[in-house]
mmCIF file of C-alpha atoms and ligand atoms in Angstrom:
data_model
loop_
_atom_site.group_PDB
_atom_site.id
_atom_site.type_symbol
_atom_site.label_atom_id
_atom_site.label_comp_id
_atom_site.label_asym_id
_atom_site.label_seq_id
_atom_site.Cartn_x
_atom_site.Cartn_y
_atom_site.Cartn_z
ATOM 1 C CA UNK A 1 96.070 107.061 127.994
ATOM 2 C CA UNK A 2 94.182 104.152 127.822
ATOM 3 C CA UNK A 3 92.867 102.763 131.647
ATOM 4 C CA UNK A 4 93.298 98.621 130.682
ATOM 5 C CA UNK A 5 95.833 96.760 128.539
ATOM 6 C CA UNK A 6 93.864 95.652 125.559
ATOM 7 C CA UNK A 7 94.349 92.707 122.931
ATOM 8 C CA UNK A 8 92.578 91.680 119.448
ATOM 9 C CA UNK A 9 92.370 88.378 118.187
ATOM 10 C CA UNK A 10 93.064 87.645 114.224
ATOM 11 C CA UNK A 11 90.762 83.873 113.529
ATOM 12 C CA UNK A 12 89.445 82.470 110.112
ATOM 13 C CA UNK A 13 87.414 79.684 111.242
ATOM 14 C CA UNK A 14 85.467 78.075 114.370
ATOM 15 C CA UNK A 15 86.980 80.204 116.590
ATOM 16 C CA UNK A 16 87.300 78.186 119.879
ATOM 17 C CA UNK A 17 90.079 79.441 120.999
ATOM 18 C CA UNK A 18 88.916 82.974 120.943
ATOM 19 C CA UNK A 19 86.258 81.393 122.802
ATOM 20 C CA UNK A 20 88.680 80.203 125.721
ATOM 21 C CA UNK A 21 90.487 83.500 125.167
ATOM 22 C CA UNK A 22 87.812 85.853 125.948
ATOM 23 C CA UNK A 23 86.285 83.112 128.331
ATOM 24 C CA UNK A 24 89.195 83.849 130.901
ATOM 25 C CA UNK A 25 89.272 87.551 130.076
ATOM 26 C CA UNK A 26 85.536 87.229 131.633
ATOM 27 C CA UNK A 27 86.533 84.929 135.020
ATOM 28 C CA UNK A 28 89.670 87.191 135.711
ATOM 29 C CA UNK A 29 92.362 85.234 134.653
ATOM 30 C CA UNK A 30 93.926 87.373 131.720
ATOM 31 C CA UNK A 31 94.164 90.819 133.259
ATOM 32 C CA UNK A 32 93.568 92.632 129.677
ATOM 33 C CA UNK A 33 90.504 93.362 127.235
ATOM 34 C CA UNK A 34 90.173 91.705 124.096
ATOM 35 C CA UNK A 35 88.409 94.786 121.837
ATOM 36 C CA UNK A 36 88.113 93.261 118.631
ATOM 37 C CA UNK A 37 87.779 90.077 116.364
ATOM 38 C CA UNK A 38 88.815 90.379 113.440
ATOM 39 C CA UNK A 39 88.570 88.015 110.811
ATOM 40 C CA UNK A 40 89.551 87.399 107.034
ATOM 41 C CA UNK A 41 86.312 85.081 106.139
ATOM 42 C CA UNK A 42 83.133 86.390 106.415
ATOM 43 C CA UNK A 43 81.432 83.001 107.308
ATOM 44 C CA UNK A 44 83.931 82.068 110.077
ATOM 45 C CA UNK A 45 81.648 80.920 113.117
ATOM 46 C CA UNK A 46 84.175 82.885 115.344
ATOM 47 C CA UNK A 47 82.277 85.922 114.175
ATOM 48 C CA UNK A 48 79.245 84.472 115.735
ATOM 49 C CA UNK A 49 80.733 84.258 119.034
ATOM 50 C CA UNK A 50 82.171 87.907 119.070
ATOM 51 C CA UNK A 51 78.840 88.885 118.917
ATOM 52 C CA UNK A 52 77.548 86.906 121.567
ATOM 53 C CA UNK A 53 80.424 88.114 124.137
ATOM 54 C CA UNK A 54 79.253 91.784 123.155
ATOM 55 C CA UNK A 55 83.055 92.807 121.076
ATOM 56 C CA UNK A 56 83.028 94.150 117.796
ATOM 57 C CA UNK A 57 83.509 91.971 114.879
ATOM 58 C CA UNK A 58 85.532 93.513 111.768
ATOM 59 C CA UNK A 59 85.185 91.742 108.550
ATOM 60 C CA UNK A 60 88.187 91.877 106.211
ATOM 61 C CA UNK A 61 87.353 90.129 103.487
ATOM 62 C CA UNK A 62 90.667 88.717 102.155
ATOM 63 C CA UNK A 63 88.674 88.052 98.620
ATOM 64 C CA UNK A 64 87.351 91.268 98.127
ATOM 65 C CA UNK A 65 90.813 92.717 97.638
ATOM 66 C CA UNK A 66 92.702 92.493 94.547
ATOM 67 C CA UNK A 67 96.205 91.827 96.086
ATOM 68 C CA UNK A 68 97.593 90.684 99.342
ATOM 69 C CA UNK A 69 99.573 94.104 99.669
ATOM 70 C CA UNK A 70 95.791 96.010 99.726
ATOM 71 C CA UNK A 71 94.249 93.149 101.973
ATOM 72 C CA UNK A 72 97.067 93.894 104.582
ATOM 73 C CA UNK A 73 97.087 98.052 104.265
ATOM 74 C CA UNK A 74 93.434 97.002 105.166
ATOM 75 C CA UNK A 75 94.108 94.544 107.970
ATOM 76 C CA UNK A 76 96.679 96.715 109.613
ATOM 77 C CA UNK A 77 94.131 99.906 109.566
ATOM 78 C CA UNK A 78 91.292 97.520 110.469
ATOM 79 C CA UNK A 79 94.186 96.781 113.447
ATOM 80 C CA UNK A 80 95.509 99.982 114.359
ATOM 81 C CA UNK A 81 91.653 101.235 114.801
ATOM 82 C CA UNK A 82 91.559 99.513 118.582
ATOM 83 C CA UNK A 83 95.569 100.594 118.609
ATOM 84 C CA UNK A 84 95.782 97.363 120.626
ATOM 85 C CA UNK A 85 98.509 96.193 122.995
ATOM 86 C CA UNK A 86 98.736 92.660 122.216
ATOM 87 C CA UNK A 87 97.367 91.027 118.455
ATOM 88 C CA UNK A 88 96.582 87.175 119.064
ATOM 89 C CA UNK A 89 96.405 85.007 116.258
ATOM 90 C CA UNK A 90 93.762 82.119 117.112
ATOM 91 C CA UNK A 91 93.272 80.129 113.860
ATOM 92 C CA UNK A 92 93.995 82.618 111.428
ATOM 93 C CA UNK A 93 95.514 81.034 108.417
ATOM 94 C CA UNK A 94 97.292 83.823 106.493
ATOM 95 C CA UNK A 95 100.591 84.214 106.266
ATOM 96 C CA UNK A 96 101.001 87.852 107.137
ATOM 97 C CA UNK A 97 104.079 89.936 105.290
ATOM 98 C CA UNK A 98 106.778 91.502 106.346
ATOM 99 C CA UNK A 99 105.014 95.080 106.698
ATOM 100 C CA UNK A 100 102.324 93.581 109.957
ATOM 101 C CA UNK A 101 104.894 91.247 111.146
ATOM 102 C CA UNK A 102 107.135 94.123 111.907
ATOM 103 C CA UNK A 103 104.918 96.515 113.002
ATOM 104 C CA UNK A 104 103.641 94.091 115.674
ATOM 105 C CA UNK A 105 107.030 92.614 116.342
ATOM 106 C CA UNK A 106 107.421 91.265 120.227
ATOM 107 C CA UNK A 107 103.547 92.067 120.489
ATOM 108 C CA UNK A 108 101.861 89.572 118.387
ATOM 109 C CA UNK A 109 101.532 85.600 119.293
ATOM 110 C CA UNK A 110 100.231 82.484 117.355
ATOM 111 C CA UNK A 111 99.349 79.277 118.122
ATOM 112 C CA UNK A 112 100.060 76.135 116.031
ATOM 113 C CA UNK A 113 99.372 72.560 116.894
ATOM 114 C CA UNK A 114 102.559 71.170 117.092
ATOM 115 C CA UNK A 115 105.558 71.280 119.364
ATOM 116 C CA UNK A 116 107.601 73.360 116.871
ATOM 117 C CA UNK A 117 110.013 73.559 115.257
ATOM 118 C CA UNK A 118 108.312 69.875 114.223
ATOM 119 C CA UNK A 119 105.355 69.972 111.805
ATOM 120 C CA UNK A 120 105.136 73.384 111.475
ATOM 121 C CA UNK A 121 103.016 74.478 108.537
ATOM 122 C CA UNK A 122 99.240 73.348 107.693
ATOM 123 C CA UNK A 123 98.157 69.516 108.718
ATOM 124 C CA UNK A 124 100.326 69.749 111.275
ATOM 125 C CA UNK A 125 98.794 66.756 113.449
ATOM 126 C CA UNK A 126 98.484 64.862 110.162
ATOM 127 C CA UNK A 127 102.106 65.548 109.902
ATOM 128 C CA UNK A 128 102.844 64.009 113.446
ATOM 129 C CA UNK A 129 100.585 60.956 112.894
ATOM 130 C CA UNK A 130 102.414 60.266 109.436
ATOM 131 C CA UNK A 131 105.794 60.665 111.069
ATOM 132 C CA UNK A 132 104.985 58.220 113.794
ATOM 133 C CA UNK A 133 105.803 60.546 116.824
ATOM 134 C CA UNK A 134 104.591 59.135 120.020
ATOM 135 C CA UNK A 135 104.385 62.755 122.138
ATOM 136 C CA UNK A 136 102.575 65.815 120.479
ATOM 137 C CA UNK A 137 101.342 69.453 121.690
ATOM 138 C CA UNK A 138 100.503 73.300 121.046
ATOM 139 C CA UNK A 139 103.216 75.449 120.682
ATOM 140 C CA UNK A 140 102.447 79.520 121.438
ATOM 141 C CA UNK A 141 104.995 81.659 120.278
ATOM 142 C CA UNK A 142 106.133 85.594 118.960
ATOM 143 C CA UNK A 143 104.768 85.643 115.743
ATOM 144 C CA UNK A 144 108.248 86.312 113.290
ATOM 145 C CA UNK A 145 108.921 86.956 109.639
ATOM 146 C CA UNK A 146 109.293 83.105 109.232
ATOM 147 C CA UNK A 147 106.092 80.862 109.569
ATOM 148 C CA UNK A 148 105.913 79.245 112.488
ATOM 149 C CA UNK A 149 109.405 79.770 113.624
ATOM 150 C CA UNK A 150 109.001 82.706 116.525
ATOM 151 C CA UNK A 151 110.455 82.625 120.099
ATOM 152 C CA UNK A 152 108.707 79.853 122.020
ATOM 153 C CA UNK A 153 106.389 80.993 125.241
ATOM 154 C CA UNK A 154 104.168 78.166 126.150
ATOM 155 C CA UNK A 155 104.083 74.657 124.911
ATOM 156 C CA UNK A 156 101.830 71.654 125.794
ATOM 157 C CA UNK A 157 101.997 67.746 125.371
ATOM 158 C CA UNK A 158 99.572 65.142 124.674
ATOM 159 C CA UNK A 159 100.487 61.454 123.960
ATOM 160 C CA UNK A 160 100.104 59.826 120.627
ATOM 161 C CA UNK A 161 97.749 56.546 120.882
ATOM 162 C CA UNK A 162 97.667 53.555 118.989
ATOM 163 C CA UNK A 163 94.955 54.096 116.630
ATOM 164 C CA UNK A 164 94.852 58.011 116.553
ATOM 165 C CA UNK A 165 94.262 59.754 113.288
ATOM 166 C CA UNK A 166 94.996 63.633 112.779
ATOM 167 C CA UNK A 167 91.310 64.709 113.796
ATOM 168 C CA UNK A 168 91.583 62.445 117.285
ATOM 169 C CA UNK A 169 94.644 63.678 117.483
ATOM 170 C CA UNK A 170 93.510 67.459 116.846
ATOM 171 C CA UNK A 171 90.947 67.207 119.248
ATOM 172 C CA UNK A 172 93.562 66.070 122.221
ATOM 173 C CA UNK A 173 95.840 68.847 121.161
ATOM 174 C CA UNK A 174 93.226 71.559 121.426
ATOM 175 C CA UNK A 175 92.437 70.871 124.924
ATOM 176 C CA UNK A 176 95.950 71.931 125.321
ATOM 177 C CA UNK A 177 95.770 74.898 123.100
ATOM 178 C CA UNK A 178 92.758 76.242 124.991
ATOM 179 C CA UNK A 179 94.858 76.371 128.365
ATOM 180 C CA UNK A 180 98.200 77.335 126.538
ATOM 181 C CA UNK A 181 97.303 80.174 124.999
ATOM 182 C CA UNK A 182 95.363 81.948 128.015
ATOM 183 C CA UNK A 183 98.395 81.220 130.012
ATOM 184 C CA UNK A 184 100.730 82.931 127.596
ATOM 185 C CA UNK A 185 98.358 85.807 127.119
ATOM 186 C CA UNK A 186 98.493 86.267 131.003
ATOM 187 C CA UNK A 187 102.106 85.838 130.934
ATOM 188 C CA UNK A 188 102.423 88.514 128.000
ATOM 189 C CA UNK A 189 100.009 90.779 130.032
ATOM 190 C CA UNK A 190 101.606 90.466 133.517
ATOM 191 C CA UNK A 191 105.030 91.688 131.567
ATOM 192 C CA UNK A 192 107.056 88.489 132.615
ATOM 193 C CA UNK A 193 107.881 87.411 129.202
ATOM 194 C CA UNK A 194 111.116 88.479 127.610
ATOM 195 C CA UNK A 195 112.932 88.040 124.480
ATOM 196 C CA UNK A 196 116.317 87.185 124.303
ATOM 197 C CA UNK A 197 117.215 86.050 121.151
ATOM 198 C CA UNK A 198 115.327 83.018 120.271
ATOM 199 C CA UNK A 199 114.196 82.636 123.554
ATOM 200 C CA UNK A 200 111.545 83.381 125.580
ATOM 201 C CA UNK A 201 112.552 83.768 129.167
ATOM 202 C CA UNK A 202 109.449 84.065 131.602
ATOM 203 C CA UNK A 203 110.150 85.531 134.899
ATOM 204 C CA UNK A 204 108.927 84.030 137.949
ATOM 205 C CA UNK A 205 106.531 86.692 139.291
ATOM 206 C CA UNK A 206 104.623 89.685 138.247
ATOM 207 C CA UNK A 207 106.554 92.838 137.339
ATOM 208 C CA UNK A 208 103.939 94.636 138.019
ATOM 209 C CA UNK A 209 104.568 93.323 142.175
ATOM 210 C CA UNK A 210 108.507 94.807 141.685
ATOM 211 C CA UNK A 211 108.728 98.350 143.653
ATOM 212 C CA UNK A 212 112.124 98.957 140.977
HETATM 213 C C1 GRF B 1 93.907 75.412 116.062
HETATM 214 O O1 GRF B 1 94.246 74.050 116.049
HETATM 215 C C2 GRF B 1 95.130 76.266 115.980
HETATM 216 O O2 GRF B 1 96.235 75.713 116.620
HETATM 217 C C3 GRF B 1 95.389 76.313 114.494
HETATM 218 O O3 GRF B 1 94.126 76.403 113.917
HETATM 219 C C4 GRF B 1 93.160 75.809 114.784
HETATM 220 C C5 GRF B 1 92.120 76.844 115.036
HETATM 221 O O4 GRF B 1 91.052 76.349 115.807
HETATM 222 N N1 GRF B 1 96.274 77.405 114.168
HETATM 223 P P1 GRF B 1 89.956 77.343 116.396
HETATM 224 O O5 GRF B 1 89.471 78.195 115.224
HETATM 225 O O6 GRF B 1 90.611 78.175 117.454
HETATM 226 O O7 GRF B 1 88.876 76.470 116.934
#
């Protein structure tokens, strides 16, 4: 049996929040192990920072397959090799099937800039500047067989300002995102989450404290 609760993070690109992720794996604050990055692009910078934090990188090179049905049967074994407890999706921008989604069902989270259900898809703070909303956020949630649709855990706000555009506005969201989603993690890891239906109920203190 393994001694620690353990996580990997899926990411494509930059990679920051990994880097807040395994940032408050390494003051305390998420009482887990992240074991693995793992990554669809072979340039993404997050790659970079995997290897300065000492945790494997695995390359799975969405383009080198010749159909999305190989890419996954590759993802999920590159997956199932740290037989993790939690999968955190930190920028990664696939849309995973049916077969992952399942498999990982009630233990895998995303993050998307938005306060779903609004915006949800790519551009989503482009989305909230066109439509003129005056409060936006990061939404973390239980990644489901619908995009972006997945119980809610954690979500953060940031005003809209007059004279925003999507990448000022990206940049105030992802302050947010960088605290949400190490406070869900935590959450996930200190067993208070719990889904009933399409809610996430989040008890008010440590299961692991309960002598039942
Ligand atoms: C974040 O805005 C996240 O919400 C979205 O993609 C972006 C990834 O940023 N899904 P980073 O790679 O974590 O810096």
């Amino acid at each position: 049996m393994k001694a620690e609760k353990t996580f990997v993070v899926l990411a494509s690109g930059r990679g920051s929040n990994f880097q807040a992720i395994i940032d408050r794996v390494s003051d305390g604050y998420i009482p887990a192990v992240c074991t693995a990055l793992i990554t669809d692009n072979p340039d993404a910078y997050a790659i970079e920072r995997a290897r300065a934090a000492g945790i494997p990188g695995e390359v799975v090179a969405f383009r080198s397959f010749t159909n999305k049905q190989l890419y996954e049967s590759a993802l999920i074994a590159a997956i199932q090799k740290y037989d993790p407890d939690l999968v955190v999706l930190a920028g990664y921008m696939r849309i995973l099937g049916s077969e992952v989604v399942r498999r990982y069902s009630g233990r895998m989270v995303n993050i998307h800039p938005s306060l779903l259900p609004s915006f949800a898809g790519l551009h989503a703070q482009d989305q909230a500047i066109q439509y003129g909303v005056k409060v936006a956020g990061c939404t973390v949630h239980f990644v489901t067989e619908d995009m972006d649709a997945g119980p809610v855990i954690i979500q953060r706000t940031v005003p809209v300002l007059e004279g925003d555009d999507g990448d000022i506005l990206a940049d105030r969201i992802l302050v947010e995102e960088h605290k949400a989603f190490p406070e869900a993690i935590r959450l996930f890891f200190e067993e208070r989450l719990r889904i009933e239906g399409r809610a996430v109920r989040i008890s008010s203190s440590p299961s692991l404290n309960r002598c039942d």
